[in-house]
Short mmCIF file of C-alpha atoms in Angstrom, two decimals:
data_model
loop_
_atom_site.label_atom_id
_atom_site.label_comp_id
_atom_site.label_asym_id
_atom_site.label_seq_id
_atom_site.Cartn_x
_atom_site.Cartn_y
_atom_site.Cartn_z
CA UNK W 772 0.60 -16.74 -16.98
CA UNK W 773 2.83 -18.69 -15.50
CA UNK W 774 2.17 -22.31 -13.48
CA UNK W 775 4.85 -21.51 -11.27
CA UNK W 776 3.32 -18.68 -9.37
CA UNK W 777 2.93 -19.33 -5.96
CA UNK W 778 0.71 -17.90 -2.64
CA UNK W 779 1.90 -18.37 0.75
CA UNK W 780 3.77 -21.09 -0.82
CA UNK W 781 1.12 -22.79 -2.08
CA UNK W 782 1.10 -23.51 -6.01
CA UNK W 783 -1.45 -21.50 -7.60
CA UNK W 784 -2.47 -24.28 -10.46
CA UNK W 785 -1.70 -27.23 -8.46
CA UNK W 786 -3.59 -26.04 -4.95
CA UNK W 787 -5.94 -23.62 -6.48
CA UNK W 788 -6.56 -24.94 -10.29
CA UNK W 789 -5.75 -20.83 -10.65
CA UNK W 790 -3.91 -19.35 -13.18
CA UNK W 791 -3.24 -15.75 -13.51
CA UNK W 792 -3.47 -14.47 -17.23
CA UNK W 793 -2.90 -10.93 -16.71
CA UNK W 794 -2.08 -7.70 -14.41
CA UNK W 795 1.77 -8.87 -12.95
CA UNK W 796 3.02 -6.19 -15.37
CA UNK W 797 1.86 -3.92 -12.85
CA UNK W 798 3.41 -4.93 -10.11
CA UNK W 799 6.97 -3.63 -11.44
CA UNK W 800 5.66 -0.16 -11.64
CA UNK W 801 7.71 1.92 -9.13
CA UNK W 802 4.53 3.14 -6.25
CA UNK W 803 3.88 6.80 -5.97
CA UNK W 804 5.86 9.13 -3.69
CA UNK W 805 4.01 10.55 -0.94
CA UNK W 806 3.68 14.43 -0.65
CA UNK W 807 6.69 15.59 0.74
CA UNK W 808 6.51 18.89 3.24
CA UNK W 809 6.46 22.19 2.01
CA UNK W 810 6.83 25.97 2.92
CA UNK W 811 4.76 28.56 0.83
CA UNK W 812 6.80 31.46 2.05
CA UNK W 813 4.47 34.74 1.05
CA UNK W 814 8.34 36.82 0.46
CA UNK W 815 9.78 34.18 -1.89
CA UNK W 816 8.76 32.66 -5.29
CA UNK W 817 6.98 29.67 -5.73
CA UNK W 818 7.26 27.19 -2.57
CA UNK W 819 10.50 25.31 -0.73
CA UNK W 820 9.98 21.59 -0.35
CA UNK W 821 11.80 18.85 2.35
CA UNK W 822 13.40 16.38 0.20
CA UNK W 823 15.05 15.06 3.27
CA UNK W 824 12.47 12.00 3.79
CA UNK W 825 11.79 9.86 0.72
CA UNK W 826 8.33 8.06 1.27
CA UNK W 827 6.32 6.19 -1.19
CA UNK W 828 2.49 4.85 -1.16
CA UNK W 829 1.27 1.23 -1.51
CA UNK W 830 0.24 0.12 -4.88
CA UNK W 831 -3.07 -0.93 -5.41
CA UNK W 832 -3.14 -3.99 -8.69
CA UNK W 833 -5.98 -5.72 -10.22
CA UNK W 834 -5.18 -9.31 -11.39
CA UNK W 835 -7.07 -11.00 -14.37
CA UNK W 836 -7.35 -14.77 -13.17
CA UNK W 837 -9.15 -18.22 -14.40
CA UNK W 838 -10.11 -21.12 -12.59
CA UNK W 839 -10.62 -24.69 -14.68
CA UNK W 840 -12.20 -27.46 -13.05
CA UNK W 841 -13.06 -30.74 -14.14
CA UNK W 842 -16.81 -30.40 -12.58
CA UNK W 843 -18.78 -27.94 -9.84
CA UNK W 844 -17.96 -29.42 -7.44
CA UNK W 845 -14.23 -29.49 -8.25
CA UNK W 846 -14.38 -25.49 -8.96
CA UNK W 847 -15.86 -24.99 -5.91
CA UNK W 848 -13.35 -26.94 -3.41
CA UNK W 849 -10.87 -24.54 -5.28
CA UNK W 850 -12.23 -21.40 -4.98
CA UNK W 851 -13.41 -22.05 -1.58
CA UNK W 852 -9.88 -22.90 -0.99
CA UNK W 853 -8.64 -19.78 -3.18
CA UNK W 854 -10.35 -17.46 -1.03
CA UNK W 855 -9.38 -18.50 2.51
CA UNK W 856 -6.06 -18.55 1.70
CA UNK W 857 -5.88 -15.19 -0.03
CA UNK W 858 -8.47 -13.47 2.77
CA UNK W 859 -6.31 -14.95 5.89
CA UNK W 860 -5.36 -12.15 8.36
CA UNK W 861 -2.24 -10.40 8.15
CA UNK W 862 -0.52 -9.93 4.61
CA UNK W 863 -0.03 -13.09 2.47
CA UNK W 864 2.93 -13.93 0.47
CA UNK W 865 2.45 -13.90 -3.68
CA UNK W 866 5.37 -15.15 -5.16
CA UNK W 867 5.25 -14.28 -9.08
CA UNK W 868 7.72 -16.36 -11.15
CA UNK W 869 8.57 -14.29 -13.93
CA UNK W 870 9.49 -11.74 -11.72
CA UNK W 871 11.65 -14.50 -9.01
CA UNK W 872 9.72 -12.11 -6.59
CA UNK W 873 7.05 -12.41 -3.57
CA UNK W 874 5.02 -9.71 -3.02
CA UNK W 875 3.42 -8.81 0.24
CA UNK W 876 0.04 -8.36 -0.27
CA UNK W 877 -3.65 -8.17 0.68
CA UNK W 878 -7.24 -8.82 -0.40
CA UNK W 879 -9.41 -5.93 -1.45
CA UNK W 880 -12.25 -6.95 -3.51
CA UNK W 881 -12.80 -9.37 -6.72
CA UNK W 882 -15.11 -8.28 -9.50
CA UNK W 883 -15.71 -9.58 -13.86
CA UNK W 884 -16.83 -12.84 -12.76
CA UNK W 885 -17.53 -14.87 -16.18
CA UNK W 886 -18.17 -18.67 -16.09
CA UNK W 887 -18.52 -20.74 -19.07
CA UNK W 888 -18.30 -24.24 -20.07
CA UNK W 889 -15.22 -24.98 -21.63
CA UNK W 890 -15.26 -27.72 -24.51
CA UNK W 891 -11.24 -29.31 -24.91
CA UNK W 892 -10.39 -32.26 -26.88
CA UNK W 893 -14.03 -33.47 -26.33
CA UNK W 894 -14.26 -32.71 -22.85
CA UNK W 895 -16.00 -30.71 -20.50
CA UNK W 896 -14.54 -27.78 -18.07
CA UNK W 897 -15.71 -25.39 -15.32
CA UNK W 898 -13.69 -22.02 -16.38
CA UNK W 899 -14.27 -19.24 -14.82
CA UNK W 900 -12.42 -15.85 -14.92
CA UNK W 901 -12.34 -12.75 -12.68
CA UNK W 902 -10.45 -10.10 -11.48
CA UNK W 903 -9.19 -9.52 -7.73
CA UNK W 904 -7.70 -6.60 -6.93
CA UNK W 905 -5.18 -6.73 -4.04
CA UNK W 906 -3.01 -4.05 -1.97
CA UNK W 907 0.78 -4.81 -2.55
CA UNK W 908 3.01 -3.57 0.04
CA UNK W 909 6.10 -0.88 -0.61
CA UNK W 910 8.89 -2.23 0.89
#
């Protein structure tokens, strides 16, 4: 969780009130190599494979986020805001600090929506977590 993370350039807890908690681990898994091209000759054991062409598939990661707002109204202009930024055509740009990394990525769903009402020092928040899952592109 880091305050520093940034989409399309855009600070996620200064634009978005958006914070994410959890999943960036994931993004510095190594993605999954594509099948590579094989012979299954019937007069020779087992089967001979082209290791000639490295190719590797796009990672799919599920983020754990939380958005705090002073009121509704505040939440909303957020994730209203949140949403068109991250849903824009084309892949968007997810810069994650602790890694000193963007990510090309895109929207694929959102899901674990849980609002409460946050009491701190005596005051009232909108928080609200979720998850979003989003397509990260293999360089």
């Amino acid at each position: 969780m880091n305050s520093l993370d940034a989409l399309n350039n855009k600070n996620l807890l200064d634009d978005f009130n958006l914070v994410i908690q959890t999943g960036t681990e994931n993004l510095l898994e190594f993605p999954e190599r594509k099948e590579t091209l094989t012979n299954d000759w019937a007069e020779e054991n087992g089967q001979e494979y082209d290791l000639n062409l490295v190719r590797f598939k796009d990672q799919e990661v599920t983020l754990s986020c939380a958005i705090m707002a002073n009121d509704d109204t505040a939440f909303w202009l957020a994730y209203n805001a949140f949403f068109a930024e991250v849903t824009k055509p084309g892949f968007q740009n997810l810069y994650i600090w602790d890694h000193s990394k963007t990510y090309q990525v895109f929207y694929k769903k959102t899901g674990a929506f849980k609002k409460t009402l946050k009491r701190l020092k005596n005051v009232d928040r909108v928080f609200v977590k979720f998850q979003i899952t989003i397509q990260v592109k293999t360089p």
